[in-house]
Coordinates of N, CA and C in Angstrom, one line a residue:
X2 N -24.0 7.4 10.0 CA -23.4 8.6 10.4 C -23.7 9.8 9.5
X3 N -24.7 9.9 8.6 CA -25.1 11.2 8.0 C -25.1 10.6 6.5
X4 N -24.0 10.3 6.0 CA -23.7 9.4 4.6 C -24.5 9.0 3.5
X5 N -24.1 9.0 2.6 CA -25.3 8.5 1.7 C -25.4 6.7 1.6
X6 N -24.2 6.3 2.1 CA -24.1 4.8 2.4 C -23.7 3.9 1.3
X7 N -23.3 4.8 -0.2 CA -23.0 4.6 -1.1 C -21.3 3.6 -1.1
X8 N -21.3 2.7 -2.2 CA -20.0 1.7 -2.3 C -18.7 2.6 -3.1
X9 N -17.7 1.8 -2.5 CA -16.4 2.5 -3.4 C -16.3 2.7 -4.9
X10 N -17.6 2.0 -5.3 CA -17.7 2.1 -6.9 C -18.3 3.2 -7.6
X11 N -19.2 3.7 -6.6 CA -20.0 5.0 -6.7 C -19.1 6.1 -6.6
X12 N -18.1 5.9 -5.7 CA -17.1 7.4 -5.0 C -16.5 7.5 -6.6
X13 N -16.2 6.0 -7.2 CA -14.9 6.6 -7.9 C -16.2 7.3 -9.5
X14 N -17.3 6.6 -9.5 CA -18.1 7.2 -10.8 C -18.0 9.1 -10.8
X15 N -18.2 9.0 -9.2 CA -18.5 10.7 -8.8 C -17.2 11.3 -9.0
X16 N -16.2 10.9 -8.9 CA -14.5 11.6 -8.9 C -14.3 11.9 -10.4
X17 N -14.9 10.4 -11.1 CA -14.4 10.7 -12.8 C -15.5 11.8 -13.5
X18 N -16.9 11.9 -13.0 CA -17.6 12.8 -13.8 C -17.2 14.5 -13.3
X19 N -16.8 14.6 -11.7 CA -16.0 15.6 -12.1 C -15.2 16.1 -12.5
X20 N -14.0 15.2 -12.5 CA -12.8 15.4 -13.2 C -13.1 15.4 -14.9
X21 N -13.9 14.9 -15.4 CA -14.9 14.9 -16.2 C -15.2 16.3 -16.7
X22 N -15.8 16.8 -15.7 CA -17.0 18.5 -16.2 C -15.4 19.5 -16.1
X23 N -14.1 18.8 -15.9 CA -12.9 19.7 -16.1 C -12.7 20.5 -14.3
X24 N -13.1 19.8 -13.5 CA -13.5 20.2 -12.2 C -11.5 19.3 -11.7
X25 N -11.8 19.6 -10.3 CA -10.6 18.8 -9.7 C -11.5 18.2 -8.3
X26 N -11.1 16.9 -8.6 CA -11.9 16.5 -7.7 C -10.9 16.1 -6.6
X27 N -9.9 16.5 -6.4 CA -8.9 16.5 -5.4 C -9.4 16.5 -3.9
X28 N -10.1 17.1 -3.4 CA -10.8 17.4 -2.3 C -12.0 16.8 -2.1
X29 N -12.3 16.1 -3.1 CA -13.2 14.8 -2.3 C -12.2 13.5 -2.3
X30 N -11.5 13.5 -2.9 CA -10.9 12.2 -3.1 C -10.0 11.7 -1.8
X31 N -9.2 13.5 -1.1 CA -8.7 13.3 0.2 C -9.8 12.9 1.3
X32 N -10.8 13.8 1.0 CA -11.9 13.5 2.1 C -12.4 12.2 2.3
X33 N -12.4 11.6 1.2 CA -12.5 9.8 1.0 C -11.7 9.2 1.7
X34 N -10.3 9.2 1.8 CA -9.4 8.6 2.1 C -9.5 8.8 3.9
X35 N -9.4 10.3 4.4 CA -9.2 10.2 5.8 C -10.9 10.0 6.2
X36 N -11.7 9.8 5.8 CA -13.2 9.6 6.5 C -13.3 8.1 6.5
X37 N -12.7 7.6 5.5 CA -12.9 5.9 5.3 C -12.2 5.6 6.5
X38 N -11.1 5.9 6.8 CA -10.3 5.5 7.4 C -10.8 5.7 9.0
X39 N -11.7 6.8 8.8 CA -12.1 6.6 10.5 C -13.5 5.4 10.9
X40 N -13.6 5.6 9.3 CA -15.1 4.5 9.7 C -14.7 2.9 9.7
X41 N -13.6 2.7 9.3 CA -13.0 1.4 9.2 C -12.7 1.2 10.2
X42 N -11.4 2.3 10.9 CA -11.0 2.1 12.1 C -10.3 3.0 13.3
X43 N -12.1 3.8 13.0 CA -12.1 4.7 14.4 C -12.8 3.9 15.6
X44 N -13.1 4.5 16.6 CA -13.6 4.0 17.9 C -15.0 4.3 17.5
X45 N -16.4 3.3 18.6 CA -17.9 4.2 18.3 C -17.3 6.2 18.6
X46 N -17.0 6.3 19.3 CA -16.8 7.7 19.6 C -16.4 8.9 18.6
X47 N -15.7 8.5 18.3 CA -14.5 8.7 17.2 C -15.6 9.1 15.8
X48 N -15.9 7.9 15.5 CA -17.1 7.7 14.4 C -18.4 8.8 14.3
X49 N -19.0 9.3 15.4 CA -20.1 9.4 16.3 C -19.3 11.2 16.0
X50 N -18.4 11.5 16.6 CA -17.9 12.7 16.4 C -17.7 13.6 15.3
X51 N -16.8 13.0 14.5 CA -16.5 13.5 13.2 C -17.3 12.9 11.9
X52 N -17.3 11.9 11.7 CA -18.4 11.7 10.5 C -19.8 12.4 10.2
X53 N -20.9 12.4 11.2 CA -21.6 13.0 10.8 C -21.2 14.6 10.5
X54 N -20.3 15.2 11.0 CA -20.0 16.5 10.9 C -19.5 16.4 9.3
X55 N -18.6 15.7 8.9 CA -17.8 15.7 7.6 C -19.2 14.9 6.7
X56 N -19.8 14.7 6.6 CA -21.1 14.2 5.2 C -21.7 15.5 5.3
X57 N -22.3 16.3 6.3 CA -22.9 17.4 6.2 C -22.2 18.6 5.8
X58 N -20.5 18.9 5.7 CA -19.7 19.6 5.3 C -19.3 20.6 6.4
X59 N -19.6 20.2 7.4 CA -19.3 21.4 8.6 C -18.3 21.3 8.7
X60 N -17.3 20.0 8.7 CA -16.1 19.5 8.9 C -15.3 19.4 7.7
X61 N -13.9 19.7 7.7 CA -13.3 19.7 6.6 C -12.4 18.9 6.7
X62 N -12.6 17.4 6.8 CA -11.3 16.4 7.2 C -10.2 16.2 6.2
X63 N -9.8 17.3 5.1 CA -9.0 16.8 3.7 C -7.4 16.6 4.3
X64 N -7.0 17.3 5.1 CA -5.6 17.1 4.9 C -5.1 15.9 5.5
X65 N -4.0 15.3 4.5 CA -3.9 13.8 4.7 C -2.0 13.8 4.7
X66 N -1.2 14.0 6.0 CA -0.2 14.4 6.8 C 0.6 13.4 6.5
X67 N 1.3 12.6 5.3 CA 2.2 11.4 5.6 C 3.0 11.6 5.0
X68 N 3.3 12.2 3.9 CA 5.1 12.4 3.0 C 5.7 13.3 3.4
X69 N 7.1 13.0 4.1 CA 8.0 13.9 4.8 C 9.3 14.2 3.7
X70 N 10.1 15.6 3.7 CA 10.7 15.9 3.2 C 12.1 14.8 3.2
X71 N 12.6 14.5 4.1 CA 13.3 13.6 4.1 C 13.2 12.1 3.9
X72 N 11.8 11.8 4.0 CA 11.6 10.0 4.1 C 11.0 10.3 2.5
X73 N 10.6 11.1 2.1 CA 9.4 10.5 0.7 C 8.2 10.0 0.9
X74 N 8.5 9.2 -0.2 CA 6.8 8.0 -0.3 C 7.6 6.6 0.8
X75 N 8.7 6.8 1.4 CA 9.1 6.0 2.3 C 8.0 5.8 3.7
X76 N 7.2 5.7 3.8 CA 6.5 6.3 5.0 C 6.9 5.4 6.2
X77 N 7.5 4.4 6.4 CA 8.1 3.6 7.3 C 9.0 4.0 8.0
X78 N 9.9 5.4 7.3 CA 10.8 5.9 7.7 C 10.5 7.5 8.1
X79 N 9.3 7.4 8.4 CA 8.8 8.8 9.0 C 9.9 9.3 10.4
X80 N 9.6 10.6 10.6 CA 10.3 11.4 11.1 C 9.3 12.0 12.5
X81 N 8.2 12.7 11.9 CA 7.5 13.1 12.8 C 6.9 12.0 13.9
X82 N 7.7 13.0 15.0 CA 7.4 12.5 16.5 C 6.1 13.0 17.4
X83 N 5.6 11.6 17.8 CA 4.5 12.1 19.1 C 4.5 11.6 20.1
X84 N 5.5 12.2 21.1 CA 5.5 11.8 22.8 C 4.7 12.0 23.3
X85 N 4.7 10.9 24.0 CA 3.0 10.8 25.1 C 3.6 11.8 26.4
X86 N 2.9 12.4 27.2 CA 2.9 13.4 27.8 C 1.4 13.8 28.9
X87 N 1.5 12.1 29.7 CA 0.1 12.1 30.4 C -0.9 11.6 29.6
X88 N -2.0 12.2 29.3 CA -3.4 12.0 28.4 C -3.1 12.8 27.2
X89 N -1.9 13.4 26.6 CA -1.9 13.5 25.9 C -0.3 13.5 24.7
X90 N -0.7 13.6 23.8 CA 0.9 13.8 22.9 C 0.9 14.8 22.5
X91 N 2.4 15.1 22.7 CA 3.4 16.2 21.6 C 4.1 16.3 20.0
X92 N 3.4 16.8 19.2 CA 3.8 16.0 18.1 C 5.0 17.5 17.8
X93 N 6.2 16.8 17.0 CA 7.1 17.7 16.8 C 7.4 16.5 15.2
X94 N 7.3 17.9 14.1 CA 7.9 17.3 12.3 C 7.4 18.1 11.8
X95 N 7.5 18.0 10.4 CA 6.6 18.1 9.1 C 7.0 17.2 8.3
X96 N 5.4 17.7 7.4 CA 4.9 16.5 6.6 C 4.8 17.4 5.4
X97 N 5.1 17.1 3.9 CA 5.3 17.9 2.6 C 4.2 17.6 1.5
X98 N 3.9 18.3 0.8 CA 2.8 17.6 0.1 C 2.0 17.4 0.8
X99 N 1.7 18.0 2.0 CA 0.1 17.7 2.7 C -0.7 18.2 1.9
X100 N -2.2 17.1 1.4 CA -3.5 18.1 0.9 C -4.0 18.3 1.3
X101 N -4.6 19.3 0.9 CA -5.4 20.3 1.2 C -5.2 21.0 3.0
X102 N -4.3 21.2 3.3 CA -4.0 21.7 4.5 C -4.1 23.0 4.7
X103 N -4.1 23.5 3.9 CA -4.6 25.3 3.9 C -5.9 25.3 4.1
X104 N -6.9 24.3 3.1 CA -8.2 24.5 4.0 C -8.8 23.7 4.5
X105 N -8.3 22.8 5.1 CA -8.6 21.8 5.8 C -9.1 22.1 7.5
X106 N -10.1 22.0 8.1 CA -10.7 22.5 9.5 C -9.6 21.5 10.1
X107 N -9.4 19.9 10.0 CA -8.4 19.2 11.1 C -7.2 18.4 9.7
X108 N -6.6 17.5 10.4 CA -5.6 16.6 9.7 C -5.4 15.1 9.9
X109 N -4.8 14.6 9.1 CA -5.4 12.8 9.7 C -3.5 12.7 9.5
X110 N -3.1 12.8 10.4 CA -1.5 12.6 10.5 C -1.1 11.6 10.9
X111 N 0.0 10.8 10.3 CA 1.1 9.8 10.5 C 1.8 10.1 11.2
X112 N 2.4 9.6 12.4 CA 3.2 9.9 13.4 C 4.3 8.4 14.1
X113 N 5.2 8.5 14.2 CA 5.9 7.8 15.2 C 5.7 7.9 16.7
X114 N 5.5 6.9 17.2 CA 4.7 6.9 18.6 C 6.2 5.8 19.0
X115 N 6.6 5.6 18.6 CA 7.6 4.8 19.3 C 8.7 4.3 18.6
X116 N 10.0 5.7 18.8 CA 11.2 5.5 17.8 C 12.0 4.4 18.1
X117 N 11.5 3.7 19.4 CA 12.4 2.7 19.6 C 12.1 1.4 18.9
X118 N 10.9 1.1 17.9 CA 10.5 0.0 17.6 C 10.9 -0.6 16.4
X119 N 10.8 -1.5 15.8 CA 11.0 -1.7 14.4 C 10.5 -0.6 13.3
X120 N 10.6 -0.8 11.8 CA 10.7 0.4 11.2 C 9.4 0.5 10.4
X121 N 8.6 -0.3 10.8 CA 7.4 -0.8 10.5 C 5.5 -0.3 11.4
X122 N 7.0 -0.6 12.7 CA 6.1 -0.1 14.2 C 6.2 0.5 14.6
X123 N 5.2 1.1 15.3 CA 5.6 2.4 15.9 C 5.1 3.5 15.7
X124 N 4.1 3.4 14.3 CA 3.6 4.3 13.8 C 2.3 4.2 14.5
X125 N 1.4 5.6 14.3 CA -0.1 5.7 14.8 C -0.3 6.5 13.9
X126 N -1.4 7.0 13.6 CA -2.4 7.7 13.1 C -3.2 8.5 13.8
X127 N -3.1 9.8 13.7 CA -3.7 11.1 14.9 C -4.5 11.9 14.2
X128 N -5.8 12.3 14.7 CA -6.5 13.1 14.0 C -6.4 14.6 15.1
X129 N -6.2 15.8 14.0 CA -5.9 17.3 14.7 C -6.2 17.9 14.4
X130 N -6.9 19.3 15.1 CA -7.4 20.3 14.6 C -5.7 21.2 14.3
X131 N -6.0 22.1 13.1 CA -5.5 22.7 12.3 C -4.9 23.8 12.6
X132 N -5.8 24.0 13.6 CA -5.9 25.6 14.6 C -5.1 25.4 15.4
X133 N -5.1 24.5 16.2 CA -4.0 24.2 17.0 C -3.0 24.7 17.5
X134 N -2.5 25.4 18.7 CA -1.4 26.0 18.8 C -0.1 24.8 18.4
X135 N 0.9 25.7 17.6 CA 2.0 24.8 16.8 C 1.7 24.4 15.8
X136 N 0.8 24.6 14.8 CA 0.7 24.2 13.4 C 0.3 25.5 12.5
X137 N 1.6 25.0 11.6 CA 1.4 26.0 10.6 C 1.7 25.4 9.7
X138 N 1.5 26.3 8.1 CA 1.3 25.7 7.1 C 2.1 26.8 5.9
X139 N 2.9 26.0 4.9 CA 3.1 26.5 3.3 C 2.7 26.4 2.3
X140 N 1.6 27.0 1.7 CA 1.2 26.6 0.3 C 2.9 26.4 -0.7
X141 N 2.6 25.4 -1.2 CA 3.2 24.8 -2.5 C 2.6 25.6 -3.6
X142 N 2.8 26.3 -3.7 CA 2.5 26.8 -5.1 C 3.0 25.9 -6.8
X143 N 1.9 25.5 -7.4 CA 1.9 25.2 -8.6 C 2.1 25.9 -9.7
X144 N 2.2 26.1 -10.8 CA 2.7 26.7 -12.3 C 1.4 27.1 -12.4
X145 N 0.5 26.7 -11.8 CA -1.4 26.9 -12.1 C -1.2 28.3 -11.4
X146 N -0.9 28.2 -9.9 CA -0.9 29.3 -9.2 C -1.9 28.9 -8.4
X147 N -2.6 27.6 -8.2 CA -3.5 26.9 -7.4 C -2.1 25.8 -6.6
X148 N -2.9 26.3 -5.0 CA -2.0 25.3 -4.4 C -2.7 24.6 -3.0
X149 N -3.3 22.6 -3.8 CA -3.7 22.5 -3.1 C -3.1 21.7 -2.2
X150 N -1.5 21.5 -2.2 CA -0.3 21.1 -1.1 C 0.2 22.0 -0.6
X151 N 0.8 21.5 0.6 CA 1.5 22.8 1.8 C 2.5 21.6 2.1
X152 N 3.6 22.5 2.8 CA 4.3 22.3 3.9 C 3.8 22.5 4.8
X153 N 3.7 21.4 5.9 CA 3.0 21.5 7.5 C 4.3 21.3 8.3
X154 N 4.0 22.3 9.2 CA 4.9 22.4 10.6 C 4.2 21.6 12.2
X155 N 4.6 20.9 12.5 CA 4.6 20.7 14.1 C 5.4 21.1 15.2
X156 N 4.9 22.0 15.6 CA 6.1 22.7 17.0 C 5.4 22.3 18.1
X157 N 5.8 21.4 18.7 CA 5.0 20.7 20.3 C 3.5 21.4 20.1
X158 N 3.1 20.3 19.2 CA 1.3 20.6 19.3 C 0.9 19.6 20.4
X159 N -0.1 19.7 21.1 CA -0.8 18.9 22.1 C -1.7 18.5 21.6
X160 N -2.1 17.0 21.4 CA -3.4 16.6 21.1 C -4.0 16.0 22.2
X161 N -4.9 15.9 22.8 CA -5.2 14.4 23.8 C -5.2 12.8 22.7
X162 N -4.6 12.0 23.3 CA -4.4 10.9 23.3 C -5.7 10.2 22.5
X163 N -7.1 10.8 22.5 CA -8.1 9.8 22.2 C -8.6 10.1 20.9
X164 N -7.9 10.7 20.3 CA -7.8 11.0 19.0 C -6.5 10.3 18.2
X165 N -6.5 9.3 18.6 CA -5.6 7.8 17.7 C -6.5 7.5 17.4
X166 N -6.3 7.0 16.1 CA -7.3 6.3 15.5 C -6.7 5.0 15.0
X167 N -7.8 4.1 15.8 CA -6.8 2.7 15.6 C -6.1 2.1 16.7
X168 N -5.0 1.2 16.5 CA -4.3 1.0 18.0 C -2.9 1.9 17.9
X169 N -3.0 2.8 19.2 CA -1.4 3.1 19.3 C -0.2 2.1 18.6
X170 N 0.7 2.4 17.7 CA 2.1 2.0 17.3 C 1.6 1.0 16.0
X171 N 0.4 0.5 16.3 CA -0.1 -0.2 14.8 C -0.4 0.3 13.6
X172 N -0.3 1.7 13.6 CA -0.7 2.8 12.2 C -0.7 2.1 11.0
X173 N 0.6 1.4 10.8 CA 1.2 0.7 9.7 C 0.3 -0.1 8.5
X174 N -0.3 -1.0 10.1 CA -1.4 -1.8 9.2 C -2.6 -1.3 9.2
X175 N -2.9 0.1 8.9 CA -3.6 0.8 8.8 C -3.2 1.5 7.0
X176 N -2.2 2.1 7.4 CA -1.8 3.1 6.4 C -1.1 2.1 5.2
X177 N -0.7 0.5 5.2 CA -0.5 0.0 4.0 C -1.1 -0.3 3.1
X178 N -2.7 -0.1 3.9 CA -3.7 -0.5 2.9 C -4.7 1.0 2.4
X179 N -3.8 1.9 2.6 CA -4.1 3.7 2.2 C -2.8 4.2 1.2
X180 N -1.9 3.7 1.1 CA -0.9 4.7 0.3 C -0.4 3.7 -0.9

């Protein structure tokens, strides 16, 4: 997909020699997390779409959508909803501490696909553009005065449906082996 094809051992040498030269390597480290996660377990399509865009940098996949003001690092007890609505969902929440969402082009979001399920299930994983009508965003401002978390808003955003990544309501066993 564009990649240098390098192992997880390599990512983290590259993370420490920035963080290293006094750099923040914050923004690749997110970029790690939601790009892995589509190459593990996106669709060919999926794969085919966004990865080569994100190794060449055209794409900015950093912001990574899962700690809600009310649940925490609980992520089982997520909040943010996405009704199916035909071929596509409505997602209505926010997520706190999203990175890098200010300059992030899309978002790799946690979502409840099904509040009726156990507290486990139910969850999915949605990839969104940023632009999106109904998403907006708060920088968190730090003591630095660098702020690379936001508060993110969802007001009935529309996604189509084929940007789950993974199986609908299975997120879980996706996102235990990410957080």
């Amino acid at each position: 997909y564009g990649g240098a094809g390098l192992k997880l051992s390599a990512a983290a040498a590259i993370l420490e020699e920035i963080q290293r030269a006094g750099c923040n390597g914050g923004g690749c480290h997110a970029q790690m997390y939601t790009m892995g996660t589509v190459l593990r377990h996106g669709n060919d399509a999926q794969k085919a779409k966004y990865l080569p865009k994100v190794a060449t940098g055209e794409l900015r996949l950093q912001a990574f959508g899962v700690t809600e003001p009310t649940s925490g690092t609980d992520t089982s007890s997520l909040k943010t909803r996405a009704r199916r609505d035909g071929d596509h969902y409505i997602i209505n929440g926010q997520k706190i501490w999203t990175s890098y969402a200010n300059y992030a082009d899309w978002i790799f979001c946690l979502v409840r696909t099904d509040p009726a399920a156990k507290k486990h299930d139910g969850i999915s994983f949605i990839l969104f553009d940023m632009t999106s009508k109904g998403v907006s965003t708060k920088p968190i401002l730090l003591i630095s005065g660098y702020s690379p978390f936001c508060e993110t808003f969802f007001d009935n955003v529309r996604v189509p449906k084929s940007h789950v990544v993974g199986t609908v309501n299975r997120g879980w066993d996706v996102a235990k082996y990410l957080l």
